[in-house]
Amino acid sequence: MVKKERFKAFVEHFSTRFPEAETELHYSNPFELLVAVVLSAQCTDKRINQVTPALFKRFPDAKSLADSSVEEIFSYIRSVSYPNNKAKHLLGLGQKITDQFAGEVPETMEDLQSLPGVGRKTANVIASVIYNQPAMAVDTHVFRVSQRLGLVPKTANTPLKVEMALIKNLPDEVIATAHHWLILHGRYVCLARTPQCTKCDITHFCAFYEKNQKK
């Protein structure tokens, strides 16, 4: 199967079965999603969703974060990965949004990446989920699944190269949702160590299955 056929099969399958795929992080506004995504780095969405209700109640906006302290923020996020660094990031993020962006989460990739704790992946999540831009955030699941399916070449060996390869071959209107298709498939089916090929319903266009599993 050539690459063009794989992308066609990928879009057809997921757009039919999971047309409304979305993040599993709980949030009610752009600020909450930004905070949740920053916290989710190298941590599970389940853990973040356990932490954020109390965090958002205490810090409902950027100004309340900006007026806090690293120590207080840490007390709310101590159970997530790297809480010290993330507490510093959230304080700085709150201060910068308050001082430079009138308390609103910025829209452009450049402005988003200027915020403490916000790299390209996080900026892409906000751009796609909140602002409906054709942006592809590449986390470990997206990287792994896109490689295994054969959607990106073996030379796409960095998150940025995977991002560019996916954006080049996906229709603009599905890029934001395709991010969630890849994540959810990687989280529940195409596991890192033990891919569940016997339970997978897209083996008919999966390069990994063709090479390693099909008898």
Coordinates of C-alpha atoms in Angstrom, one line a residue:
M1 CA 0.0 0.0 0.0
V2 CA 1.4 3.4 -1.0
K3 CA 1.4 6.4 1.4
K4 CA -1.5 8.1 -0.3
E5 CA -3.6 5.1 0.1
R6 CA -2.7 4.8 3.8
F7 CA -3.7 8.4 4.5
K8 CA -7.0 7.9 2.6
A9 CA -7.8 4.7 4.6
F10 CA -6.7 6.4 7.9
V11 CA -9.0 9.4 7.4
E12 CA -11.9 7.4 6.2
H13 CA -11.7 5.0 9.1
F14 CA -11.4 7.5 11.9
S15 CA -13.7 10.2 10.5
T16 CA -16.4 7.6 10.3
R17 CA -15.9 6.0 13.7
F18 CA -14.6 8.8 15.8
P19 CA -15.6 12.1 14.1
E20 CA -15.7 14.0 17.4
A21 CA -12.4 12.8 18.9
E22 CA -11.1 15.2 21.5
T23 CA -8.7 15.6 24.3
E24 CA -9.3 13.7 27.5
L25 CA -8.1 16.5 29.7
H26 CA -10.9 18.3 31.5
Y27 CA -11.2 22.0 31.0
S28 CA -13.8 24.7 30.5
N29 CA -11.9 27.6 28.9
P30 CA -8.6 28.3 27.0
F31 CA -6.7 29.2 30.2
E32 CA -7.6 25.9 31.9
L33 CA -6.6 23.8 28.9
L34 CA -3.3 25.6 28.7
V35 CA -2.5 24.9 32.3
A36 CA -3.7 21.3 32.0
V37 CA -1.5 20.7 28.9
V38 CA 1.6 22.2 30.6
L39 CA 1.0 20.0 33.6
S40 CA 0.5 16.9 31.4
A41 CA 4.0 16.8 30.1
Q42 CA 5.4 13.3 31.0
C43 CA 2.3 12.7 33.1
T44 CA -1.0 10.9 32.4
D45 CA -4.2 12.8 31.6
K46 CA -5.9 10.8 34.4
R47 CA -3.5 12.2 37.0
I48 CA -3.9 15.8 35.7
N49 CA -7.7 15.5 35.8
Q50 CA -7.4 14.5 39.5
V51 CA -5.3 17.6 40.3
T52 CA -7.0 20.3 38.2
P53 CA -10.4 20.7 39.9
A54 CA -8.8 22.1 43.1
L55 CA -6.2 24.0 41.1
F56 CA -8.7 25.7 38.9
K57 CA -10.9 26.6 41.8
R58 CA -8.0 28.4 43.5
F59 CA -6.6 29.8 40.3
P60 CA -9.5 30.5 37.8
D61 CA -7.5 32.8 35.6
A62 CA -4.0 34.0 34.8
K63 CA -4.1 36.9 37.3
S64 CA -4.7 34.7 40.2
L65 CA -1.7 32.6 39.2
A66 CA 0.4 35.6 38.7
D67 CA -0.4 36.8 42.2
S68 CA 0.5 33.5 43.8
S69 CA 3.8 31.9 44.6
V70 CA 5.8 28.9 43.5
E71 CA 5.3 27.3 46.9
E72 CA 1.5 27.7 46.8
I73 CA 1.1 26.4 43.3
F74 CA 3.4 23.5 44.1
S75 CA 1.0 22.5 47.0
Y76 CA -1.7 21.9 44.4
I77 CA 0.3 20.0 41.9
R78 CA 2.7 18.0 44.1
S79 CA 1.5 14.7 42.8
V80 CA 2.3 15.4 39.1
S81 CA 5.6 14.7 37.4
Y82 CA 8.3 17.4 38.0
P83 CA 6.1 19.6 40.2
N84 CA 8.8 22.1 41.1
N85 CA 9.6 23.0 37.5
K86 CA 5.9 23.1 36.6
A87 CA 5.0 25.3 39.5
K88 CA 7.7 27.8 38.3
H89 CA 6.3 27.5 34.8
L90 CA 2.7 28.2 35.9
L91 CA 3.7 31.2 37.9
G92 CA 5.7 32.7 35.0
L93 CA 2.9 31.8 32.6
G94 CA 0.3 33.6 34.7
Q95 CA 2.5 36.6 35.0
K96 CA 3.3 36.9 31.3
I97 CA -0.4 36.3 30.2
T98 CA -1.5 39.0 32.6
D99 CA 1.2 41.5 31.8
Q100 CA 1.6 41.0 28.0
F101 CA -1.6 39.5 26.7
A102 CA -4.3 41.3 28.8
G103 CA -5.1 38.1 30.7
E104 CA -6.1 36.2 27.5
V105 CA -4.4 33.1 26.2
P106 CA -2.6 34.2 23.0
E107 CA -3.5 32.7 19.6
T108 CA -0.3 32.6 17.5
M109 CA 2.3 29.9 17.7
E110 CA 5.0 32.5 18.3
D111 CA 3.2 34.1 21.3
L112 CA 2.2 30.8 22.8
Q113 CA 5.8 29.5 22.7
S114 CA 6.9 32.7 24.4
L115 CA 5.1 31.5 27.5
P116 CA 7.1 29.7 30.3
G117 CA 6.6 25.9 30.0
V118 CA 5.1 26.1 26.6
G119 CA 7.0 24.3 23.8
R120 CA 5.9 23.6 20.2
K121 CA 3.8 20.6 21.2
T122 CA 1.8 22.5 23.8
A123 CA 1.4 25.5 21.5
N124 CA 0.1 23.2 18.7
V125 CA -2.5 21.7 21.1
I126 CA -3.8 25.2 22.0
A127 CA -3.8 26.3 18.4
S128 CA -5.7 23.3 17.2
V129 CA -8.2 22.7 20.1
I130 CA -9.0 26.3 21.1
Y131 CA -8.4 28.2 17.9
N132 CA -9.2 25.5 15.4
Q133 CA -6.0 25.9 13.4
P134 CA -4.6 23.1 11.3
A135 CA -1.9 22.3 13.8
M136 CA -0.5 18.9 14.7
A137 CA 0.9 18.4 18.1
V138 CA 3.3 15.4 18.2
D139 CA 3.6 13.6 21.5
T140 CA 5.0 10.1 22.0
H141 CA 1.7 8.4 20.9
V142 CA 1.5 10.5 17.7
F143 CA 5.1 9.8 16.9
R144 CA 4.9 6.1 17.5
V145 CA 1.5 5.4 15.8
S146 CA 2.2 7.5 12.7
Q147 CA 5.5 5.6 12.3
R148 CA 3.9 2.2 12.8
L149 CA 1.0 2.9 10.4
G150 CA 3.5 4.0 7.7
L151 CA 2.0 7.5 7.5
V152 CA 5.4 9.1 7.8
P153 CA 8.8 7.9 6.4
K154 CA 11.5 6.4 8.6
T155 CA 13.5 9.5 8.0
A156 CA 10.9 11.4 10.1
N157 CA 12.9 10.8 13.2
T158 CA 12.1 13.9 15.2
P159 CA 8.7 15.3 16.4
L160 CA 9.0 18.3 14.0
K161 CA 9.7 16.0 11.0
V162 CA 6.6 13.9 11.9
E163 CA 4.5 17.0 12.3
M164 CA 5.6 18.3 8.9
A165 CA 5.0 15.0 7.2
L166 CA 1.5 14.6 8.7
I167 CA 0.4 18.2 7.9
K168 CA 1.7 17.8 4.3
N169 CA -0.5 14.7 3.7
L170 CA -3.6 15.3 5.8
P171 CA -6.5 17.6 4.6
D172 CA -6.5 20.8 6.6
E173 CA -10.0 20.2 8.0
V174 CA -9.0 17.0 9.8
I175 CA -5.5 17.8 11.1
A176 CA -6.7 19.0 14.5
T177 CA -8.9 15.9 15.0
A178 CA -6.3 13.5 13.5
H179 CA -4.0 14.5 16.4
H180 CA -6.6 13.0 18.8
W181 CA -7.2 9.9 16.6
L182 CA -3.5 9.1 16.8
I183 CA -3.2 9.8 20.5
L184 CA -6.2 7.7 21.5
H185 CA -5.2 4.8 19.2
G186 CA -1.8 4.8 20.8
R187 CA -3.1 5.1 24.3
Y188 CA -5.6 2.2 24.1
V189 CA -4.7 0.0 21.1
C190 CA -1.2 0.6 19.6
L191 CA 0.6 0.4 22.9
A192 CA 4.4 1.1 23.0
R193 CA 5.6 -2.2 24.3
T194 CA 2.7 -4.6 23.4
P195 CA 0.7 -3.3 20.5
Q196 CA -2.8 -4.9 20.5
C197 CA -2.8 -6.0 16.9
T198 CA -5.3 -8.8 17.5
K199 CA -7.8 -6.2 18.8
C200 CA -7.0 -3.6 16.2
D201 CA -9.4 -2.8 13.3
I202 CA -6.9 -0.9 11.1
T203 CA -4.4 -3.6 10.5
H204 CA -5.4 -3.6 6.8
F205 CA -3.5 -0.4 6.3
C206 CA -0.8 -0.7 9.0
A207 CA 2.8 -1.0 7.8
F208 CA 3.9 -2.5 11.2
Y209 CA 1.3 -5.2 11.0
E210 CA 2.2 -6.0 7.4
K211 CA 5.8 -6.4 8.2
N212 CA 5.8 -8.0 11.7
Q213 CA 2.4 -9.7 12.4
K214 CA 0.7 -10.8 9.3
K215 CA 1.2 -14.5 8.6

